[in-house]
Short mmCIF file of C-alpha atoms in Angstrom, two decimals:
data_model
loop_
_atom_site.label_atom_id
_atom_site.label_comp_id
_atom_site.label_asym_id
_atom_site.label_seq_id
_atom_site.Cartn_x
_atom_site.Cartn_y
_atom_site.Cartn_z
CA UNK A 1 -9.31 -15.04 35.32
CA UNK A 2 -6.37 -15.43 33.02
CA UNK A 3 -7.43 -17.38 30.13
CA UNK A 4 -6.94 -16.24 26.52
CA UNK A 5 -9.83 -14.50 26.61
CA UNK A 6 -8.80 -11.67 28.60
CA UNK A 7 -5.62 -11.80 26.95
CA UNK A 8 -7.75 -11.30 23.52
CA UNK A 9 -9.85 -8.53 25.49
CA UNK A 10 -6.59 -6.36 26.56
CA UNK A 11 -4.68 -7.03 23.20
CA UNK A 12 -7.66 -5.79 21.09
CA UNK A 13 -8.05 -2.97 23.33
CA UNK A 14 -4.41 -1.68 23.79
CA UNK A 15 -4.00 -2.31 19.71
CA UNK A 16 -7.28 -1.20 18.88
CA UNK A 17 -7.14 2.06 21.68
CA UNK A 18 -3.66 3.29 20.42
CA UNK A 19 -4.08 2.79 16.06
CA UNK A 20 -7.48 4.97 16.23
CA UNK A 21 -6.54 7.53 18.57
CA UNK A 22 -3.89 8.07 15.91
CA UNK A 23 -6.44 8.02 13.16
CA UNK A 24 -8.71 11.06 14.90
CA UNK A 25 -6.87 13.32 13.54
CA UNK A 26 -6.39 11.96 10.09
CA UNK A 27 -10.35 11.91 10.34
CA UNK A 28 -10.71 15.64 10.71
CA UNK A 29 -8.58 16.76 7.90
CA UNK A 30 -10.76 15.15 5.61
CA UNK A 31 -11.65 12.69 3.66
CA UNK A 32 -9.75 8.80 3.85
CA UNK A 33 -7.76 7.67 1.30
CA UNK A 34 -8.33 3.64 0.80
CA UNK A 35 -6.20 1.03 -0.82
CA UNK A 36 -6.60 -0.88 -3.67
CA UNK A 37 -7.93 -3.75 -1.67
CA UNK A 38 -10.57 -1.53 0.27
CA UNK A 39 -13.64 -3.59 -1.20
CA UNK A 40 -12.15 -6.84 -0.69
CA UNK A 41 -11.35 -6.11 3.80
CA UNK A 42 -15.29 -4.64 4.08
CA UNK A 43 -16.27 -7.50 1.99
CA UNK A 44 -14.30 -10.42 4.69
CA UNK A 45 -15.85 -8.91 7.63
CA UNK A 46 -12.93 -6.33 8.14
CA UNK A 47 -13.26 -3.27 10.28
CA UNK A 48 -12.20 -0.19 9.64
CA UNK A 49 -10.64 2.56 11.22
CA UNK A 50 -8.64 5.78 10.15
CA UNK A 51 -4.76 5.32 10.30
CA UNK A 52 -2.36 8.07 9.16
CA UNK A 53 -5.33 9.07 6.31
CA UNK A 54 -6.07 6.29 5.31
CA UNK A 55 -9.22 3.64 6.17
CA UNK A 56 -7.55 0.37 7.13
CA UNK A 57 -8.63 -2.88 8.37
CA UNK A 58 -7.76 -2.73 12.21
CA UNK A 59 -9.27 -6.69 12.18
CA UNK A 60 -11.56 -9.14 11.34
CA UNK A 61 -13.91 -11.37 12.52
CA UNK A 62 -11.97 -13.77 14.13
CA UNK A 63 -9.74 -10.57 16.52
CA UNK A 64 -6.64 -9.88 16.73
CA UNK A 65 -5.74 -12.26 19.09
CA UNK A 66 -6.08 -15.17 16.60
CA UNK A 67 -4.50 -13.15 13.50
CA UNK A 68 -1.81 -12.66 16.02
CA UNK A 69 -1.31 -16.42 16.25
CA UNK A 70 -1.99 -16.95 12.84
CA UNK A 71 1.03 -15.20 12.04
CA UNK A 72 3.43 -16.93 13.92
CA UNK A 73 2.44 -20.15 13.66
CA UNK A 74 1.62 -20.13 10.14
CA UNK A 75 0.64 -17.06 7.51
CA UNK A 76 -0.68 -13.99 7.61
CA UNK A 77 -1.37 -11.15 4.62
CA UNK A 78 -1.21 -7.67 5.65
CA UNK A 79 -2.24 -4.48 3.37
CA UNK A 80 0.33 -2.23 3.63
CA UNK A 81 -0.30 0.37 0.88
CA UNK A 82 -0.50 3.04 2.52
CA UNK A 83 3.05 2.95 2.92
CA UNK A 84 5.03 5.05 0.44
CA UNK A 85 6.74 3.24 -2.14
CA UNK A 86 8.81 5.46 -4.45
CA UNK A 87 12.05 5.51 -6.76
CA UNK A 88 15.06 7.73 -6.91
CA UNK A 89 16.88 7.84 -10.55
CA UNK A 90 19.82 9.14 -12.08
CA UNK A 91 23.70 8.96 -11.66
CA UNK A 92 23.86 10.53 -8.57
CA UNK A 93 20.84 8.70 -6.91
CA UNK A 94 23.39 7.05 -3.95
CA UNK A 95 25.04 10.13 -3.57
CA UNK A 96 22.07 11.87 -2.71
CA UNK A 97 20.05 9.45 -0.70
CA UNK A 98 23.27 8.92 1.58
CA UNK A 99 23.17 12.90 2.06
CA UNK A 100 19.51 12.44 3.70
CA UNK A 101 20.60 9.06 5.74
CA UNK A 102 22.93 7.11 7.99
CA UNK A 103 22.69 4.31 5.14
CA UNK A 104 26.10 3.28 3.38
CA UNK A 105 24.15 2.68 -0.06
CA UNK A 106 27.26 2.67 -2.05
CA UNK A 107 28.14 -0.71 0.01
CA UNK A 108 25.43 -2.64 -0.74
CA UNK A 109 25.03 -5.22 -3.09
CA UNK A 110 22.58 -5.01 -6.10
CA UNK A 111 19.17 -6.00 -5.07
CA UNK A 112 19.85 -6.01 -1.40
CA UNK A 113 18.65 -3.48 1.28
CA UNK A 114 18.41 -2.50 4.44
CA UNK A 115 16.48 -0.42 7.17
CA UNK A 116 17.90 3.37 7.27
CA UNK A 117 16.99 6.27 8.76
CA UNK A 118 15.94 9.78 7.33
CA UNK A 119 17.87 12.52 9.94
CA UNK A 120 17.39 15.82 10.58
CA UNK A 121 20.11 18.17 10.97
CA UNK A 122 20.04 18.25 14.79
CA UNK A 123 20.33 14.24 15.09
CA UNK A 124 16.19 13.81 15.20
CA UNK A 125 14.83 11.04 12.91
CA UNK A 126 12.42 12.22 10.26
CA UNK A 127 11.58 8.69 9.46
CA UNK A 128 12.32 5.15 9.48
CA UNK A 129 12.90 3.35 5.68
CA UNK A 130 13.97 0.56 3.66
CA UNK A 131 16.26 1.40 0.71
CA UNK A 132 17.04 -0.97 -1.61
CA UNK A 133 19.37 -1.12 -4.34
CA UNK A 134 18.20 -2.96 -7.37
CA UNK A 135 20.23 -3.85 -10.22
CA UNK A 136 18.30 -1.63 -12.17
CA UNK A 137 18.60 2.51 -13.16
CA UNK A 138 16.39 3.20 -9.69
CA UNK A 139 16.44 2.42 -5.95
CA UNK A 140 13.53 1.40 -4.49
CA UNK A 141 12.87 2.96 -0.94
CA UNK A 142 9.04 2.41 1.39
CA UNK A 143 8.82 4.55 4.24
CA UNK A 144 5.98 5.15 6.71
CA UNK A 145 2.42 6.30 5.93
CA UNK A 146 2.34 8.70 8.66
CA UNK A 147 5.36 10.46 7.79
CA UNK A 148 4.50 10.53 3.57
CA UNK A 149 3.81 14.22 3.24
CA UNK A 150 6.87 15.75 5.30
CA UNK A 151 9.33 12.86 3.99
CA UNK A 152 8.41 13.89 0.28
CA UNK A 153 8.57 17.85 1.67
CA UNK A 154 11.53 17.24 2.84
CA UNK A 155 13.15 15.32 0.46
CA UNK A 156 12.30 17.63 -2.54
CA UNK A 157 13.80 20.85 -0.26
CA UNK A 158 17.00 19.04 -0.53
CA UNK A 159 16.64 17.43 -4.16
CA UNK A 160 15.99 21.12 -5.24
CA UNK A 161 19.46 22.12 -3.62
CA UNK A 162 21.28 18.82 -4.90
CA UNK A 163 20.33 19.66 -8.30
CA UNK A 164 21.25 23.37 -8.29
CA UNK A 165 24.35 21.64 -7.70
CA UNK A 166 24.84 20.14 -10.89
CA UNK A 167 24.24 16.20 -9.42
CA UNK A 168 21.72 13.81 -11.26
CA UNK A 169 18.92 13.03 -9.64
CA UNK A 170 14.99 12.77 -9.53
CA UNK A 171 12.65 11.69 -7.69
CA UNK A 172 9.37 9.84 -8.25
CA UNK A 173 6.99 8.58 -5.91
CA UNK A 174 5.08 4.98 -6.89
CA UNK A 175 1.10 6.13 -7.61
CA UNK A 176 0.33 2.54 -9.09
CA UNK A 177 1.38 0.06 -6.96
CA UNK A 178 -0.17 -1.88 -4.42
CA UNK A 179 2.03 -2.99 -1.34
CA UNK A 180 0.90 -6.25 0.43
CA UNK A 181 2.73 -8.39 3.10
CA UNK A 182 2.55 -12.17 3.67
CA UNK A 183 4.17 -13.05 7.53
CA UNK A 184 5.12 -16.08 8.46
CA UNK A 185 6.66 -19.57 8.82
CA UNK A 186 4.98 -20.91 6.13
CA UNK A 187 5.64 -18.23 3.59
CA UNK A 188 7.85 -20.24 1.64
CA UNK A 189 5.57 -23.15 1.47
CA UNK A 190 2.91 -20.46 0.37
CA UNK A 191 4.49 -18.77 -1.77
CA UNK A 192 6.92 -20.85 -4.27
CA UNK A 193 4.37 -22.37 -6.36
CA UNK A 194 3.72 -18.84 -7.23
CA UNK A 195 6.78 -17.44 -8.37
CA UNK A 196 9.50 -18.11 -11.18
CA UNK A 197 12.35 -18.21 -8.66
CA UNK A 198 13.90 -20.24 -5.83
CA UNK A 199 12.78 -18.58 -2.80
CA UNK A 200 15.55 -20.00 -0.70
CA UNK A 201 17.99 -17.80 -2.69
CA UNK A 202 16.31 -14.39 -1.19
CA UNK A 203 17.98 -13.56 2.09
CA UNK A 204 16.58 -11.70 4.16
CA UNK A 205 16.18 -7.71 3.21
CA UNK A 206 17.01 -9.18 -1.00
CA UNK A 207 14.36 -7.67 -3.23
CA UNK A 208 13.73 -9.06 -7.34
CA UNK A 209 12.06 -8.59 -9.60
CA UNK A 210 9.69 -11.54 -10.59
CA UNK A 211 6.36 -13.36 -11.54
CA UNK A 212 3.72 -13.87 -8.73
CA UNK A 213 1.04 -15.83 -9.45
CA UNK A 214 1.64 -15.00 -13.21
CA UNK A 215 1.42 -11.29 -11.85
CA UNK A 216 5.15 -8.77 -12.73
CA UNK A 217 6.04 -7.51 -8.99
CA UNK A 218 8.69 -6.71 -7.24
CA UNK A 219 9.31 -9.23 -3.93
CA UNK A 220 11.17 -7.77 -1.22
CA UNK A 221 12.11 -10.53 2.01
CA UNK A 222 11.42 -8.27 4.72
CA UNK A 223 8.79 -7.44 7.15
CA UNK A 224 7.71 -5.74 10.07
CA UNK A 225 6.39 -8.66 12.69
CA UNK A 226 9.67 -10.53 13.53
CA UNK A 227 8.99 -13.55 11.09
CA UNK A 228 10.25 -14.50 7.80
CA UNK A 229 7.78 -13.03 5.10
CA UNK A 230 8.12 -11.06 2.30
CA UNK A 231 6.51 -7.73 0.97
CA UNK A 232 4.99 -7.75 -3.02
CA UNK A 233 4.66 -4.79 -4.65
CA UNK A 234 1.91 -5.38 -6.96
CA UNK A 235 -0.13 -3.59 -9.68
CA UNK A 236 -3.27 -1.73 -8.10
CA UNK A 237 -5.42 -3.33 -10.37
CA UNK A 238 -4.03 -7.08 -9.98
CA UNK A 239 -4.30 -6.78 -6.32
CA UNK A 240 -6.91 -8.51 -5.54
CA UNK A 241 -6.03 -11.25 -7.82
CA UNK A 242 -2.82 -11.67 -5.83
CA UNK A 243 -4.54 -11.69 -2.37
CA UNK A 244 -7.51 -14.48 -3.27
CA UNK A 245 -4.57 -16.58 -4.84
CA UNK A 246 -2.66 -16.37 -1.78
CA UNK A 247 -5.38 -17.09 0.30
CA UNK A 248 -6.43 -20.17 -1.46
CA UNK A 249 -3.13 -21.79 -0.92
CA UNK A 250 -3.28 -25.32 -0.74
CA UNK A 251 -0.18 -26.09 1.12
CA UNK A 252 -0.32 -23.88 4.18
CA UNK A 253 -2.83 -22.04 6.35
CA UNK A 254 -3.12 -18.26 5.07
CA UNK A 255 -5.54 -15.89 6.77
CA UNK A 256 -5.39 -11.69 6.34
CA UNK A 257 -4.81 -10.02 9.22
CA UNK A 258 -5.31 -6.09 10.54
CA UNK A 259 -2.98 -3.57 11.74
CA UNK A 260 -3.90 -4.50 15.69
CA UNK A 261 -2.21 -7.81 15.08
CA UNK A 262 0.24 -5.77 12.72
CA UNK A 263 1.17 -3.54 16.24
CA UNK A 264 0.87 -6.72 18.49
CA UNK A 265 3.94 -8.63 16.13
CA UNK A 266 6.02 -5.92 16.12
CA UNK A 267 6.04 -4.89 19.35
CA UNK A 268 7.53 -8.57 20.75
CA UNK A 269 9.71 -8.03 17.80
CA UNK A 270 11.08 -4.90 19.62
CA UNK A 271 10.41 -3.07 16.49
CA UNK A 272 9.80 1.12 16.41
CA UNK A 273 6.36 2.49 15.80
CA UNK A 274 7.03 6.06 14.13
CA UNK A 275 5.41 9.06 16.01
CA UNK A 276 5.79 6.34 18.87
CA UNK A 277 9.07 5.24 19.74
CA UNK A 278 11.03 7.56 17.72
CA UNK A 279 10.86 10.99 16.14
CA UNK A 280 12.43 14.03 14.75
CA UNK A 281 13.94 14.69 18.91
CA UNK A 282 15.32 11.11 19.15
CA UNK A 283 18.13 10.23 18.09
CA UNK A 284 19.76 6.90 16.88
CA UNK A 285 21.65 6.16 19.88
CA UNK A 286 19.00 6.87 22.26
CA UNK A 287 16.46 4.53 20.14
CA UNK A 288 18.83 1.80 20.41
CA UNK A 289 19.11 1.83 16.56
CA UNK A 290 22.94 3.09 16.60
CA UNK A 291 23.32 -0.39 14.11
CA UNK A 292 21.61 1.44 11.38
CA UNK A 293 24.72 4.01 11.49
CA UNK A 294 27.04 2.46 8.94
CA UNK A 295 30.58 2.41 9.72
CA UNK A 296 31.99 4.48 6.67
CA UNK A 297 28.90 6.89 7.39
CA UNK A 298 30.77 7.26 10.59
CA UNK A 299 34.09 7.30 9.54
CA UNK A 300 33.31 10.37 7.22
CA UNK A 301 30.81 11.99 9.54
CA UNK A 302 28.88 13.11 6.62
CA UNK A 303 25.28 12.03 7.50
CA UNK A 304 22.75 15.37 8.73
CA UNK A 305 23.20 15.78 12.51
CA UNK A 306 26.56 13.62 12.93
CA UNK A 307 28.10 15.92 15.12
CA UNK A 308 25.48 14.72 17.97
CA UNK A 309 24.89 11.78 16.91
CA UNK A 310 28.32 10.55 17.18
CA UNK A 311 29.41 12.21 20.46
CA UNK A 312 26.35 10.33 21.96
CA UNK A 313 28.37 7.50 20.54
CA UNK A 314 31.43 8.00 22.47
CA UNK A 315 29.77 9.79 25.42
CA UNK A 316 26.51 7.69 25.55
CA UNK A 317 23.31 9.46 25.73
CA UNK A 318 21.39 10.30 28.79
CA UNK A 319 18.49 8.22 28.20
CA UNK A 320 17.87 5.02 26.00
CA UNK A 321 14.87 3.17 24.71
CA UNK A 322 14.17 -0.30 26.58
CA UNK A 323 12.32 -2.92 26.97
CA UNK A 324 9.94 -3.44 29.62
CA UNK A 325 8.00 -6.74 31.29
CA UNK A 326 5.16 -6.78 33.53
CA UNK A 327 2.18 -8.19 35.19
CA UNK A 328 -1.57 -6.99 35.96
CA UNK A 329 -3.21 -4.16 34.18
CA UNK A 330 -1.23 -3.40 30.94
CA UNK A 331 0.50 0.14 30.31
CA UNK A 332 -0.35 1.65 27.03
CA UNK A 333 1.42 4.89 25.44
CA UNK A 334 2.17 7.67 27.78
CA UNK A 335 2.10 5.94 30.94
CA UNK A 336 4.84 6.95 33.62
CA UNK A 337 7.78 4.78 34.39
CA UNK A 338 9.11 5.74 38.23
CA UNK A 339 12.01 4.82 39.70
CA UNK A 340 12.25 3.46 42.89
CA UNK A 341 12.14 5.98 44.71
CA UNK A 342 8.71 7.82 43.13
CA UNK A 343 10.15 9.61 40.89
CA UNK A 344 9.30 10.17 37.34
CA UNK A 345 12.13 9.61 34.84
CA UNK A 346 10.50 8.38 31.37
CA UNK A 347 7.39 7.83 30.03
CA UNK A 348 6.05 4.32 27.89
CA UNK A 349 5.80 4.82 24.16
CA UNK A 350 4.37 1.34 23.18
CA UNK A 351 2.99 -1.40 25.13
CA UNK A 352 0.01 -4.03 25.29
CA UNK A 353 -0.12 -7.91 26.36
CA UNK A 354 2.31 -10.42 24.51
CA UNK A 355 -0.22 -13.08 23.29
CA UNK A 356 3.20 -15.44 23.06
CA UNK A 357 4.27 -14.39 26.47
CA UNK A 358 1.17 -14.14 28.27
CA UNK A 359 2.66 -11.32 29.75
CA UNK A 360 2.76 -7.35 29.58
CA UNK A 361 5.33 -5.88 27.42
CA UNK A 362 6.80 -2.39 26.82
CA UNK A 363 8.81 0.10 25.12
CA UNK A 364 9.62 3.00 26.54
CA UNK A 365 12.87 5.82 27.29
CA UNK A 366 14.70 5.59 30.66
CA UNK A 367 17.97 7.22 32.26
CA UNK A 368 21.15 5.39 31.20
CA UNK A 369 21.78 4.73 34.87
CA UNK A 370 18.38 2.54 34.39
CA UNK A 371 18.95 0.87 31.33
CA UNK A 372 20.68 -1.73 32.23
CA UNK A 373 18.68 -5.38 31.77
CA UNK A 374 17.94 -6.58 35.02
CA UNK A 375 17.04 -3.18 36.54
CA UNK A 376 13.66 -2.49 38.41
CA UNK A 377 11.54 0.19 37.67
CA UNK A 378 7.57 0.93 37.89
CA UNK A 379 4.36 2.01 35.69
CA UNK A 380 1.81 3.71 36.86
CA UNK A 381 -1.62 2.74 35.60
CA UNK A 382 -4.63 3.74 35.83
CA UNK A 383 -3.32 5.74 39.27
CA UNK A 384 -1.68 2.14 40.17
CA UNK A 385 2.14 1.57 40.64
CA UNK A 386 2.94 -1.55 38.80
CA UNK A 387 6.24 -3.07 39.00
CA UNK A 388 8.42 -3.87 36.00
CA UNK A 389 12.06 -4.69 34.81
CA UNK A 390 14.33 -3.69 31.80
CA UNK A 391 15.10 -6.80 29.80
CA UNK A 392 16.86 -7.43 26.37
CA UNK A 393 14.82 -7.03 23.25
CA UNK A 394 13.49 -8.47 21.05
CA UNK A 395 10.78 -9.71 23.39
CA UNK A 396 10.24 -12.83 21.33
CA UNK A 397 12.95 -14.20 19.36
CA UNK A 398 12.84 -13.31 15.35
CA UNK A 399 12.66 -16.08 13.04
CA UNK A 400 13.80 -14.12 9.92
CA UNK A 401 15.50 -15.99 6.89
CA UNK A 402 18.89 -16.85 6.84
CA UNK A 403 19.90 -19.38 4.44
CA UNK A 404 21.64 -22.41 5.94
#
């Protein structure tokens, strides 16, 4: 059989499989740390698993299959506070956020972002983030969940030495806030009765300040499944509020969705799972995120671990993070990719069934000899050698918002 069924079976499973082996852990060092909306996903049939500390709705009743679909064909909410939202002040705030990143803050616009990267002095990544620079006395940064405790560790260690400096600048994670995000096609339609501003004036990665639903946030157009959507941060208390209003749109089809369909979006959006895809021994250029490297950052060579980063960049690295298609059983994270003659030469970091493709998709580090779209390789799985071949990413095309 190859009906949507199975395809809901595997997709559930690979999604399901991969998010709460990363929550055992979290699970043993103690007790889970739940969002402001925690009530509200037990009370719609949501079901909960441990991810990076927290207890988060993996899905709901209807599976992840159908959230998947939900969300790019029409709308779909996401809780994402667990992510860490925070604020860096003072005169000296770009200065010292451009020391930590390959980011060229100083070039943006006011309220307008970007995706970054937090490097360590050796050329790893420390984490994946979105800074934004607001045209207010802060910028506003959200970084990964997983990575909250050594990101703040880290970024203290080197506020401490920036300040013994004599520079300006403080940090201050965001306690109070809420963080929820509304994927889509029919955001818009969703979305601007709600707010006191014309939502086809906020490109994509803009952030404001505004009025949701009579509620002060801050709306940020950004995402993490490939579609146009937006992420609200919202007062803890008021988050519910938000979510219920959302949901009873009357001019589009809104349903909440779980962090399987969450994993299922991103990957056929080619996007990077942290602890995943990347981490502190990968670097940009072998991630295939070498665009996040702004080109005065690497004129003045001044980001941590530019010496390596930017001979990779002339030199090209030995290995590089593709894309991978194929058919039968599905690889998951850790399976073997072979060459074609046996051989081991990288390892799958993310992978499940693309409910849009009806095919298996992939993620995972190969020799730069293989890289190249079009080339043949193999997955082993389950003690099985399954073809596959390198193609471009994204998987499925992004439909993010760019005015006309």
């Amino acid at each position: 059989m190859h009906g949507p069924y199975i395809v809901h079976i595997t997709v559930a499973t690979c999604s399901a499989i991969m998010l709460l082996l990363i929550g055992m852990c979290d699970s043993l060092r103690g007790a889970l740390k739940k969002t402001a909306l925690y009530d509200f996903h037990v009370e719609h049939g949501a079901k909960m698993v441990p991810f990076a500390g927290w207890s988060m709705p993996v899905q709901y009743k209807d599976g992840i299959l159908k959230e998947h679909r939900q969300c790019r064909e029409h709308a779909a909410i996401f809780d994402v506070s667990h992510m860490l939202q925070s604020k860096m002040y003072g005169k000296d705030r770009v200065k010292f956020i451009e020391s930590l990143t390959v980011a060229d803050v100083e070039g943006f616009a006011e309220n307008t972002g970007g995706l970054s990267l937090l490097m360590n002095d050796t050329g790893g990544i420390i984490d994946d983030l979105i800074i934004n620079k607001t045209d207010q006395d802060y910028l506003y940064i959200v970084s990964n969940a997983g990575c909250a405790d050594k990101d703040q560790a880290h970024v203290l260690e080197r506020l401490k030495e920036f300040q013994a400096k004599g520079h300006d600048v403080t940090f201050e994670p965001i306690l109070d806030m809420a963080l929820v995000a509304i994927q889509g096609q029919a955001v818009a339609k969703v979305l601007q009765k709600g707010v006191d501003f014309d939502l086809s004036h906020l490109k994509f990665m803009n952030t404001t300040v505004s009025k949701v639903f009579g509620i002060d946030c801050r709306v940020t157009r950004c995402g993490y499944t490939g579609e146009d959507g937006v992420e609200i941060s919202v007062p803890m208390n008021e988050a519910v509020s938000l979510v219920t209003k959302l949901l009873n749109s009357k001019v589009g089809s809104v349903q909440l969705a779980g962090l399987g369909a969450r994993d299922s979006l991103r990957l056929e959006a080619g996007l990077c799972l942290y602890g995943n895809d990347i981490d502190d021994s990968t670097t940009p250029v072998e991630a295939n995120l070498s665009w996040t490297i702004a080109k005065r950052r690497r004129k003045l060579a001044d980001f941590p671990g530019a010496s390596k980063v930017l001979t990779q960049l002339k030199e090209k690295p030995e290995r590089r993070r593709v894309g991978l298609v194929s058919s039968g059983a599905p690889a998951r994270h850790g399976a073997t990719i072979l060459d074609d003659a046996g051989a081991t030469v990288g390892e799958v970091t993310s992978g499940c069934p693309s409910p849009v493709l009806k095919k298996n998709i992939m993620m995972g580090y190969v020799p730069l000899k293989l890289s190249k779209v079009g080339n043949k390789v193999s997955v082993k799985v389950r003690n099985k050698t399954v073809p596959a071949e390198v193609v471009k990413m994204p998987f499925v095309p992004t439909n993010y918002y760019t005015p006309k």
